[in-house]
Tab-separated table of N, CA and C in Angstrom:
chain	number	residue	atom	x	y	z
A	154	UNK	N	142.903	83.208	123.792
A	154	UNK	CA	142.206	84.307	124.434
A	154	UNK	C	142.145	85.511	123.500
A	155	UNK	N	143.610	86.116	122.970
A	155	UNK	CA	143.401	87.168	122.167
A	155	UNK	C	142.661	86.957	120.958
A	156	UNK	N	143.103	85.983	120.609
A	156	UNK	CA	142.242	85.118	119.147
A	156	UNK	C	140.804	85.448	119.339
A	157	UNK	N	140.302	84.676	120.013
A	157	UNK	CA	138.747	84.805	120.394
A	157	UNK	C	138.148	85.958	120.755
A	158	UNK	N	138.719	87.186	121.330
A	158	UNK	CA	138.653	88.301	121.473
A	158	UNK	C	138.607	89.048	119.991
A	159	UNK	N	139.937	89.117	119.375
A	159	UNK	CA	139.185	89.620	117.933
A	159	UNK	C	138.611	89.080	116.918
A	160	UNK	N	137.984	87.782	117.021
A	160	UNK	CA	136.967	87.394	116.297
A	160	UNK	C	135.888	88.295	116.582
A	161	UNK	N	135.766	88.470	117.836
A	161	UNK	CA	134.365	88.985	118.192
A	161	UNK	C	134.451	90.175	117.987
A	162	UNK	N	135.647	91.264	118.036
A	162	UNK	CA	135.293	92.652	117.842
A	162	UNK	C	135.477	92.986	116.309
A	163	UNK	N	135.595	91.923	115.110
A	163	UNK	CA	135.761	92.092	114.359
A	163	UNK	C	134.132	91.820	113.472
A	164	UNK	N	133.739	91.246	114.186
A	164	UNK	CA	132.592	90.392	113.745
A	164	UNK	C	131.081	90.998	114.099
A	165	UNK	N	131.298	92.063	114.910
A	165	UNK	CA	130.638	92.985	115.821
A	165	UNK	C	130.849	94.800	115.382
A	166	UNK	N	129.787	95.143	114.632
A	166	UNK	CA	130.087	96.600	113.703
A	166	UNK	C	128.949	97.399	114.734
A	167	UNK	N	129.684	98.400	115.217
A	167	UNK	CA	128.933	99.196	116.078
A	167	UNK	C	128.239	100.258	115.288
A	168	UNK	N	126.853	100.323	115.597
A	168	UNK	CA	126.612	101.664	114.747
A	168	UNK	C	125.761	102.910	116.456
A	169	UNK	N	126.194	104.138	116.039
A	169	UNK	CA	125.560	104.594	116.936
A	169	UNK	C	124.160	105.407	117.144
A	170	UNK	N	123.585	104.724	115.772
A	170	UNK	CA	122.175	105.293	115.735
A	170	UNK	C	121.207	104.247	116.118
A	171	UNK	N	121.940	102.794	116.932
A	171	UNK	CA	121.653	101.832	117.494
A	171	UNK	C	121.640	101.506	118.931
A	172	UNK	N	120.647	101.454	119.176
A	172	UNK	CA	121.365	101.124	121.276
A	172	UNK	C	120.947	99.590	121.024
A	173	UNK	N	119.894	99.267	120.452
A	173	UNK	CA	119.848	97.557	121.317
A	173	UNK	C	121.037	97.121	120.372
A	174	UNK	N	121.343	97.414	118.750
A	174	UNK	CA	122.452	96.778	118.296
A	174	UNK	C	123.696	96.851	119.382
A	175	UNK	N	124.360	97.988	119.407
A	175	UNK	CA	125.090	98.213	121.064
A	175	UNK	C	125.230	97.195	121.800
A	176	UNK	N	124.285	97.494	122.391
A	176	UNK	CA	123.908	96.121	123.774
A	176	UNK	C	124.405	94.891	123.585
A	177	UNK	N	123.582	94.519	122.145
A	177	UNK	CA	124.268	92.706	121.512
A	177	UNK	C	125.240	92.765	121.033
A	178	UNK	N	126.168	93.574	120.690
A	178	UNK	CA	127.014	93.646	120.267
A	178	UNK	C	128.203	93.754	121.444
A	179	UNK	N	127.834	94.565	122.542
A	179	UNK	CA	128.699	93.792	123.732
A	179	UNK	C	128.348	91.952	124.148
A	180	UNK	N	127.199	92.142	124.286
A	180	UNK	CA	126.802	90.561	124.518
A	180	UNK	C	127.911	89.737	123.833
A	181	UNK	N	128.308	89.722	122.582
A	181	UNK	CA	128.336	89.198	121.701
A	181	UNK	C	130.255	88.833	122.070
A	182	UNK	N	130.757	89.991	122.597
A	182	UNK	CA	132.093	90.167	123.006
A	182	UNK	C	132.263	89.622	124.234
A	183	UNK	N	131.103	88.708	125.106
A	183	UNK	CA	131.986	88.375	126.275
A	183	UNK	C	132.722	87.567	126.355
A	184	UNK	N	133.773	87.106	127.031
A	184	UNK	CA	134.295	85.310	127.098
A	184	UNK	C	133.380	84.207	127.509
A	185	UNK	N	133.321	83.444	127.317
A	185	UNK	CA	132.685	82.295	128.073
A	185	UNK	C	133.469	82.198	129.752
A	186	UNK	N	132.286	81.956	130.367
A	186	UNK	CA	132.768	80.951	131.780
A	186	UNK	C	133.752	80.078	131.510
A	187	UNK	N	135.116	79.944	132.397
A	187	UNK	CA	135.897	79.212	132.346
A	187	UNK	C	136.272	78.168	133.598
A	188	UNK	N	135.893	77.588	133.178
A	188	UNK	CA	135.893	75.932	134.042
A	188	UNK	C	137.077	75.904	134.647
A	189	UNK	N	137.698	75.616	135.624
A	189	UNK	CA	139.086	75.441	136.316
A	189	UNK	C	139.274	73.759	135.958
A	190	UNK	N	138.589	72.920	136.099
A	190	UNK	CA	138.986	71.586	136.368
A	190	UNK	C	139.128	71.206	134.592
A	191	UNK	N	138.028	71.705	133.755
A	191	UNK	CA	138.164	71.094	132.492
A	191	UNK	C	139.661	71.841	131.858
A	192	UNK	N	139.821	73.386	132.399
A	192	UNK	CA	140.804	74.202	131.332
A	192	UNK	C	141.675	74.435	131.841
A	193	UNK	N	142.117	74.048	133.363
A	193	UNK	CA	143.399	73.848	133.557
A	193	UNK	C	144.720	73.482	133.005
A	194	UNK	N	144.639	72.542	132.307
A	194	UNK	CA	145.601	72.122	131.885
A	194	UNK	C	145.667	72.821	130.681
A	195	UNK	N	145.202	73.728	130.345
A	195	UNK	CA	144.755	74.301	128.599
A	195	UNK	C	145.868	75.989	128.971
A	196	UNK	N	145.802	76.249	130.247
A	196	UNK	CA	146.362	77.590	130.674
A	196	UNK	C	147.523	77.554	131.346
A	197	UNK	N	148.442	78.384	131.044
A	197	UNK	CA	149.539	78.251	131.664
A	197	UNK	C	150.155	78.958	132.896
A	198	UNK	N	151.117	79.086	133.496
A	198	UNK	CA	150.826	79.622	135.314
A	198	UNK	C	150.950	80.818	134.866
A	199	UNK	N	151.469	81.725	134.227
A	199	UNK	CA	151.105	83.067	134.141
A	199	UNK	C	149.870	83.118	133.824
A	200	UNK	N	149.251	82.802	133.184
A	200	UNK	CA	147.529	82.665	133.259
A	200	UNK	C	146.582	83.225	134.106
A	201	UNK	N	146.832	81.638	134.937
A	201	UNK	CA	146.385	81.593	136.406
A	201	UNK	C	146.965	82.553	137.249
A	202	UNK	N	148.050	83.239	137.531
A	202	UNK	CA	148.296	84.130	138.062
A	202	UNK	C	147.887	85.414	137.906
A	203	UNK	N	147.760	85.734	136.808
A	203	UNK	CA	146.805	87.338	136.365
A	203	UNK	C	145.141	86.831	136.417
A	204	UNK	N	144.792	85.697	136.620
A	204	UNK	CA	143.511	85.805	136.997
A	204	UNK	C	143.191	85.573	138.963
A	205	UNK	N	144.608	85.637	139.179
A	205	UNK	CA	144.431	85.681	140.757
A	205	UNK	C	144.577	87.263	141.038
A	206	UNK	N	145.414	87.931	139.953
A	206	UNK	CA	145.641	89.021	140.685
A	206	UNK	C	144.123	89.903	139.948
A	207	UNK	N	143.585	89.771	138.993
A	207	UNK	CA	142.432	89.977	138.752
A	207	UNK	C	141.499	90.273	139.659
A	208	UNK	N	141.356	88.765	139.974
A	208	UNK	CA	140.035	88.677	140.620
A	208	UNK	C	140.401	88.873	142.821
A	209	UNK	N	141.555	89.447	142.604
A	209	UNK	CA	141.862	90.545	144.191
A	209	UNK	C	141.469	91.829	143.360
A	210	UNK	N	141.776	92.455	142.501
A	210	UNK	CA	141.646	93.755	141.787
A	210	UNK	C	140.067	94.075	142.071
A	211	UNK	N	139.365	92.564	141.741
A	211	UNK	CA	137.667	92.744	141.525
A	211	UNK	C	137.724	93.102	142.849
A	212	UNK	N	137.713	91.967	143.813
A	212	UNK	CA	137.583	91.791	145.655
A	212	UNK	C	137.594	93.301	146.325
A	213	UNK	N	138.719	94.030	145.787
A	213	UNK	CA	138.987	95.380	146.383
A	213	UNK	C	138.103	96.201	145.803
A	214	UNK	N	137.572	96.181	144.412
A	214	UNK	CA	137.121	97.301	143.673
A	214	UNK	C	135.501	96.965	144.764
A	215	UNK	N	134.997	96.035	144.654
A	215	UNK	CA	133.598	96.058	145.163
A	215	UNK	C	133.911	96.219	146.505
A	216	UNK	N	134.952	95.479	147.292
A	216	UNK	CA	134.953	96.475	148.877
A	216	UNK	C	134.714	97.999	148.938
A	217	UNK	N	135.386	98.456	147.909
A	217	UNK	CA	135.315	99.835	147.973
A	217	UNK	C	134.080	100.570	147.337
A	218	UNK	N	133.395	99.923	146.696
A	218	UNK	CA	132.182	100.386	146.530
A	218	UNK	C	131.312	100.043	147.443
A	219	UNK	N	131.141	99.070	148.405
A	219	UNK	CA	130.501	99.045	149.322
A	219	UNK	C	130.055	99.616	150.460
A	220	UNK	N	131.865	100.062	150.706
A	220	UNK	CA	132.133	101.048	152.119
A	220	UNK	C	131.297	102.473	151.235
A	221	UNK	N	131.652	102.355	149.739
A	221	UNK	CA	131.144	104.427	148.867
A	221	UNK	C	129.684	104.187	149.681
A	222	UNK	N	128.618	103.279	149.590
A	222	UNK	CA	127.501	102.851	149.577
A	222	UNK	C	127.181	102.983	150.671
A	223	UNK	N	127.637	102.312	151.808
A	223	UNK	CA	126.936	102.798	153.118
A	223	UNK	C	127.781	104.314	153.336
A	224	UNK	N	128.945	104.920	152.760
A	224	UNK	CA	128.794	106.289	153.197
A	224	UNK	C	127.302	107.280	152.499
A	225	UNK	N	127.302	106.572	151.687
A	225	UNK	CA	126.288	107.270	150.850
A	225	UNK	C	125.017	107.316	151.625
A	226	UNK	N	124.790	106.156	152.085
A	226	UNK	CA	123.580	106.026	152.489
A	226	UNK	C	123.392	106.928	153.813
A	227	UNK	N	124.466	106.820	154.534
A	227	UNK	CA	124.472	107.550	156.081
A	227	UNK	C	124.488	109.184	155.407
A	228	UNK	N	125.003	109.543	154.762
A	228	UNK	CA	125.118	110.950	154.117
A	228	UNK	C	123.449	111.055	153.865
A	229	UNK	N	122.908	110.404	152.660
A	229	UNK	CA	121.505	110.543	152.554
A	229	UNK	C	120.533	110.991	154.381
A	230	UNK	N	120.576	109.849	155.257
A	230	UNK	CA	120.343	109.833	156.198
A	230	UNK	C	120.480	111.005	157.228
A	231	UNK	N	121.399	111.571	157.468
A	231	UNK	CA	122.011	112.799	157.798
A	231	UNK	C	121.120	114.201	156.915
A	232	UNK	N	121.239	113.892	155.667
A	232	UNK	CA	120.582	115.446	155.144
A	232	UNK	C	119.025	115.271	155.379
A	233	UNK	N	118.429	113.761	155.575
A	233	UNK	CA	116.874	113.760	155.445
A	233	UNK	C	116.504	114.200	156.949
A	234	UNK	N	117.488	113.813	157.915
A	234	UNK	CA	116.938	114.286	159.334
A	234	UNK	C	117.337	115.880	159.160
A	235	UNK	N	118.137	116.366	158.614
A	235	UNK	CA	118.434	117.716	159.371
A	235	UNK	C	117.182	118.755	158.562
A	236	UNK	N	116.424	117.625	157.092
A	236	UNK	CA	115.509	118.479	156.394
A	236	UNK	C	114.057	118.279	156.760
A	237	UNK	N	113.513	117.414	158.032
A	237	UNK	CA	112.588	116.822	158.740
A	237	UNK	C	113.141	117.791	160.046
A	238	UNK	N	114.283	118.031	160.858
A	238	UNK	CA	114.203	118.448	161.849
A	238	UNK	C	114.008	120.178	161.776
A	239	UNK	N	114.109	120.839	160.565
A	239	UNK	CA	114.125	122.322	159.925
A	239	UNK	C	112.847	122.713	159.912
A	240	UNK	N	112.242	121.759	159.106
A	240	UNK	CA	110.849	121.408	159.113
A	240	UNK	C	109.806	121.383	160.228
A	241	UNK	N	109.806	120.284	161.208
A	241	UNK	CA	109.174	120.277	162.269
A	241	UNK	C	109.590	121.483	162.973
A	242	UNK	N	110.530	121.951	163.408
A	242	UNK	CA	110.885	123.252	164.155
A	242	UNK	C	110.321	124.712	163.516
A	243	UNK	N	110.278	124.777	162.240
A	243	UNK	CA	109.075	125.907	161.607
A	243	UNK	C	107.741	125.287	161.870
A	244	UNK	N	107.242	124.427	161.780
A	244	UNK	CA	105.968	123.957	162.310
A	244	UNK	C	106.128	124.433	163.621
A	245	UNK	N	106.625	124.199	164.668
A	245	UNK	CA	106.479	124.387	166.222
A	245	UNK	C	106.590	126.055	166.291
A	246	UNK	N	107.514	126.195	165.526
A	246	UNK	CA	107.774	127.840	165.808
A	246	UNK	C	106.591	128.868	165.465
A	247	UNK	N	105.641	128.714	164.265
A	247	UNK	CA	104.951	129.026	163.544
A	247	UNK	C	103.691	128.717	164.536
A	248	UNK	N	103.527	127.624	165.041
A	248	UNK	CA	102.483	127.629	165.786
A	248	UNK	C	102.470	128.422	167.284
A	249	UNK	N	103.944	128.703	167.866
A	249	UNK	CA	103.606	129.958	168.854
A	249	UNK	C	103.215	131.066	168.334
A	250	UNK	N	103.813	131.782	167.219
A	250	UNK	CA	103.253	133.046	166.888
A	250	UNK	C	101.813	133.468	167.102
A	251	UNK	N	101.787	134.863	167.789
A	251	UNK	CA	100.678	135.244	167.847
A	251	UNK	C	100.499	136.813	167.494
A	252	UNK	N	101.316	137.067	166.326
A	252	UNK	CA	101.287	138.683	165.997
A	252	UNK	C	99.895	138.442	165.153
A	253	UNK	N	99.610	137.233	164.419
A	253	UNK	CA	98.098	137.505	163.788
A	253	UNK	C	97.092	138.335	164.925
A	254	UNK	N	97.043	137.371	166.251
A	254	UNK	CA	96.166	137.579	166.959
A	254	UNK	C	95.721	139.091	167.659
A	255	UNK	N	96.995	139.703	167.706
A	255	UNK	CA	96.773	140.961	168.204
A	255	UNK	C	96.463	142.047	167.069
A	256	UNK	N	96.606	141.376	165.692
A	256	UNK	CA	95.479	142.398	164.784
A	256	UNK	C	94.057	142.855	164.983
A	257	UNK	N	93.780	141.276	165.339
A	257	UNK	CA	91.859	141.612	165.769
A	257	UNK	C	91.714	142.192	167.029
């Protein structure tokens, strides 16, 4: 794992007057997909255990962006009615006025 890891960041020269170099150059750093049935036997139980506690780490991180997401969205929701209901109510209000009328 570490092996294969600095092959790739060694092999991979960032420059920053580059974005697509950038880009492939992460590309270039990911791991491969790892097969459970073929690489099992290749990993040892501490292994498998930091990729259990991993992938709860992931489970929670995207729960919690989910719940950010619908707060977000109800927040959005909330400021668009109260800036539609501000709105229509100067429309209604604006249309009783009648100080124009008693000019003429």
């Amino acid at each position: 794992f570490y092996l294969y890891l600095e092959q790739k960041t060694k092999s991979c020269v960032y420059e920053t007057s580059s974005i697509i170099h950038k880009n492939s150059c992460r590309m270039a750093e990911k791991m491969p997909k790892l097969n459970l049935q073929q690489d099992a036997p290749k990993l040892t139980q501490a292994q498998l255990d930091y990729m259990k506690i991993v992938e709860k780490q992931n489970a929670e991180r995207v729960r919690k962006l989910l719940v950010l997401k619908k707060k977000n969205i109800a927040t959005g929701i909330a400021i668009g009615c109260v800036a539609v209901g501000i709105y229509g109510y100067t429309m209604y209000a604006m249309k009783q006025e009648s100080f124009l009328d008693e000019l003429e």
